[in-house]
C-alpha positions in Angstrom: 1.5 11.7 -20.5 5.0 10.7 -21.1 6.1 11.2 -16.9 3.3 9.0 -16.4 4.0 6.9 -18.0 7.4 6.4 -17.3 6.1 5.7 -13.6 3.7 3.0 -15.0 6.4 0.9 -15.8 8.5 1.2 -13.3 6.1 0.3 -10.7 5.9 -3.0 -12.3 8.7 -3.6 -12.7 9.0 -2.8 -9.2 6.0 -4.7 -7.8 7.2 -7.5 -10.1 10.6 -7.5 -8.1 9.1 -7.1 -4.7 6.7 -9.6 -4.9 7.9 -12.9 -6.7 11.7 -13.5 -6.3 13.3 -11.5 -4.2 17.4 -10.0 -5.3 15.6 -12.8 -8.5 15.7 -10.4 -11.4 15.0 -13.0 -13.6 11.2 -12.6 -12.3 9.5 -13.5 -15.7 11.2 -16.6 -15.9 8.8 -17.2 -13.7 6.3 -16.1 -13.6 4.2 -14.6 -17.1 2.2 -11.6 -17.7 -2.1 -12.1 -18.2 -3.5 -9.5 -18.2 -2.6 -5.4 -16.8 -5.0 -2.5 -16.6 -4.0 0.6 -14.5 -5.7 3.7 -13.0 -5.2 7.6 -13.9 -7.0 9.0 -10.2 -7.4 11.9 -12.4 -9.7 10.6 -14.7 -12.3 10.6 -11.8 -11.2 14.1 -10.1 -9.2 12.6 -6.9 -5.4 14.2 -8.8 -2.8 12.6 -11.2 -1.7 9.9 -8.6 -1.6 6.8 -10.4 -1.9 2.6 -9.1 -1.3 -0.4 -11.1 -3.2 -3.9 -11.0 -1.6 -6.6 -13.4 -2.5 -11.2 -13.0 0.1 -13.3 -12.3 0.2 -17.0 -14.3 3.3 -18.9 -12.2 5.0 -20.7 -15.3 5.0 -24.8 -15.7 8.6 -25.2 -16.2 11.3 -23.5 -13.7 14.6 -25.5 -13.5 15.1 -23.6 -10.1 11.9 -24.2 -8.9 10.7 -27.5 -6.6 7.8 -27.3 -6.7 5.4 -29.3 -9.8 2.5 -27.2 -11.2 0.2 -29.5 -13.0 -1.6 -27.1 -16.9 -4.2 -27.9 -14.9 -4.2 -25.9 -11.9 -2.1 -22.9 -12.6 -0.7 -20.3 -9.5 -2.4 -17.6 -10.8 -2.8 -14.4 -8.4 -3.0 -10.3 -8.9 -0.5 -8.1 -8.3 -1.2 -3.8 -8.2 0.8 -1.2 -6.7 -0.7 2.4 -5.7 1.5 5.8 -4.9 -2.1 7.9 -2.7 -1.9 11.9 -2.6 0.1 13.1 0.3 -1.4 15.9 0.8 -3.0 15.4 4.7 -5.8 18.1 4.3 -7.8 15.4 1.6 -8.2 13.2 3.4 -11.5 12.1 1.2 -9.2 11.8 -1.6 -6.5 9.4 0.1 -9.8 7.5 1.1 -11.8 7.7 -2.2 -7.7 6.7 -3.7 -7.1 3.6 -2.2 -10.8 2.5 -1.7 -10.9 2.5 -5.9 -7.6 0.4 -5.8 -9.5 -2.1 -4.0 -12.6 -2.0 -5.6 -10.3 -3.1 -9.1 -8.4 -5.2 -7.5 -11.5 -7.3 -5.6 -12.3 -6.8 -9.8 -10.0 -8.4 -10.9 -9.5 -11.5 -9.0 -13.5 -12.5 -9.4 -13.1 -12.0 -13.2 -9.4 -14.2 -12.9 -12.0 -17.1 -11.6 -11.1 -15.4 -7.5 -7.6 -16.0 -7.3 -5.4 -14.3 -4.6 -3.9 -10.5 -4.4 -1.1 -8.8 -3.4 -0.9 -4.5 -3.6 1.8 -2.4 -2.2 2.3 1.1 -1.8 3.1 4.8 -0.9 -0.6 5.0 0.9 0.6 8.5 2.9 -0.9 7.4 5.9 0.4 5.9 9.0 -0.9 1.9 10.5 -2.4 4.3 13.8 -4.5 5.7 11.2 -8.2 5.1 9.5 -7.0 4.5 6.9 -5.1 1.8 7.9 -7.7 0.4 9.7 -9.9 0.6 6.9 -7.4 -1.5 4.3 -7.1 -3.9 7.6 -11.1 -3.9 8.7 -13.0 -3.5 5.0 -15.2 -1.0 6.8 -14.9 2.5 8.0 -16.9 5.5 9.2 -16.4 8.4 7.9 -18.3 10.8 10.4 -16.7 8.9 13.3 -13.0 10.9 12.2 -11.9 14.1 10.7 -10.7 14.3 7.2 -7.7 16.2 7.7 -6.5 13.0 10.1 -7.4 10.5 9.2 -4.5 9.4 7.3 -2.9 10.1 11.3 -0.1 12.4 9.2 1.7 15.1 11.6 3.7 18.0 9.8 5.9 18.6 12.7 9.5 18.3 12.2 10.7 14.9 13.1 12.9 16.3 16.4 10.4 18.3 17.6 8.0 15.0 19.5 9.4 11.5 20.7 9.0 9.4 17.8 6.5 6.8 19.7 3.8 9.9 20.1 4.2 11.8 17.2 1.6 10.2 15.2 -1.6 12.2 14.8 -4.8 10.3 15.7 -7.7 10.4 14.2 -9.9 13.6 16.0 -12.4 11.9 18.3 -16.1 13.2 18.5 -16.8 16.3 20.6 -18.5 16.0 23.3 -21.3 17.9 21.4 -21.1 15.4 18.3 -19.8 17.8 16.2 -16.5 17.0 13.6 -14.3 20.0 14.1 -13.7 19.7 10.0 -17.6 17.7 8.9 -17.1 15.8 5.9 -19.4 18.1 2.5 -21.1 16.4 -0.1 -18.4 16.8 -2.5 -16.1 15.1 -0.2 -18.4 12.2 0.4 -18.3 11.4 -2.9 -14.7 11.0 -3.2 -14.9 9.0 -0.6 -17.7 6.5 -1.1 -17.7 6.2 -4.3 -21.1 8.3 -4.7 -22.3 5.9 -2.2 -25.7 6.8 -0.4 -24.0 5.5 2.7 -21.3 7.6 5.2 -19.4 4.1 5.6 -16.7 3.6 2.5 -16.3 -0.1 2.5 -14.0 -2.9 0.3 -14.2 -6.9 -0.1 -11.0 -7.8 0.0 -9.7 -9.7 3.3 -6.3 -8.3 3.2 -3.2 -9.4 6.0 -0.4 -7.4 6.4 3.5 -8.9 4.7 5.4 -7.3 7.8 2.4 -7.9 10.2 2.6 -11.1 9.4 6.3 -12.5 9.6 7.8 -11.5 12.8 10.5 -8.5 14.2 12.0 -6.6 16.5 11.2 -4.3 18.8 14.7 -2.0 16.8 12.6 -1.9 13.3 9.2 -3.1 14.2 6.2 -0.6 16.2 3.0 -3.1 17.9 1.5 -4.0 14.4 4.6 -5.6 13.6 5.6 -3.2 11.0 8.2 -1.1 10.1 8.7 1.7 12.4 9.6 4.0 9.1 9.9 3.4 5.5 10.8 7.1 4.7 12.3 10.1 6.5 12.2 13.4 5.0 11.3 17.3 6.7 8.0 17.1 7.9 7.7 13.5 9.0 9.4 10.2 10.5 7.8 7.2 10.1 5.8 4.6 7.9 4.1 5.2 5.2 4.7 1.9 3.0 3.2 -1.8 3.2 2.3 -4.7 2.0 -0.8 -6.6 1.7 -2.4 -9.5 1.0 -4.8 -12.6 0.9 -5.9 -15.5 2.9 -4.6 -17.7 -0.4 -0.6 -16.0 0.4 1.3 -16.3 3.6 5.0 -14.2 3.5 7.4 -16.7 4.5 10.2 -13.6 4.8 11.2 -9.6 5.0 13.4 -7.1 4.1 13.9 -5.5 6.9 14.4 -1.6 7.0 16.9 0.3 8.9 16.3 1.5 12.9 15.1 4.7 13.7 18.4 5.9 15.6 20.8 4.4 12.6 18.2 6.5 9.9 18.1 10.3 11.6 21.7 10.1 11.8 20.9 9.9 8.2 20.2 13.9 8.7 17.1 13.0 6.6 16.2 11.3 2.3 17.1 12.4 0.8 20.7 12.5 0.3 24.1 12.1 -1.6 24.3 8.5 -0.2 20.7 7.1 -0.8 18.6 8.1 -3.9 15.2 8.1 -2.2 13.1 9.8 1.3 11.7 6.5 1.5 13.1 3.0 2.4 12.9 -0.1 0.6 10.4 -2.7 0.6 9.9 -5.9 0.5 8.7 -10.3 1.0 8.9 -12.9 0.1 5.4 -14.6 -0.2 4.0 -18.1 -1.0 1.1 -20.3 -2.0 -1.0 -21.2 1.2 -1.7 -24.6 -0.1 1.5 -25.5 -1.9 
């Protein structure tokens, strides 16, 4: 419990620095905390991963800001962070964690007057995956995907395949119309939340912050996502993202390392780099400012 509490506090701090003011640790001179929720997925029998959501309001007075905010028109937004289960074989739980997180983010947004939403986290899913497409499109038919491949992860050694061809793709329906790993009733329960449907849906219309800011082929894929945000013995690729609703616009993002530079580190973490993930960050603005 103590470790979970520390993790929640650290990730809330990370959210604040990522979204609100790049390079400025005096984050809360610009925002104040109005609401906070945490999600412990083990309470829903979906392993011991966690997520956080908070509601922030921009302060009316900030000498560093040129923006004048009227008390009758406060700038508020929901900010969230999640760490999704790693295990590629449990796509049902991974999808269920993402679904529940997005449901709660939408609900919190509605409770505070349909305010903008910005979320980030380690989804343990690639940009080519069905889970990524679910977040972007708000709909996924589980029966079209093998739950063991739904996150697009590959556990092969990074050097055994060319980087751009390394991703595993969700299994296609075979000629017989069946999948090699059909979803059980319990797995559908996790994925859909008990809905009488094989479809998983959410109500947020989300856009990727990195896809919204032009980059170069050395650091970005065809979707605009980083080519790699993590590098360890079983994986080289992108699993970390920042998403936002249409009321927000990405102004700039922190570029990640090119993959040729990253591979020369001989995997992460190392004596020089203390994490197996690269930092991602963005600066967001309100559309109507």
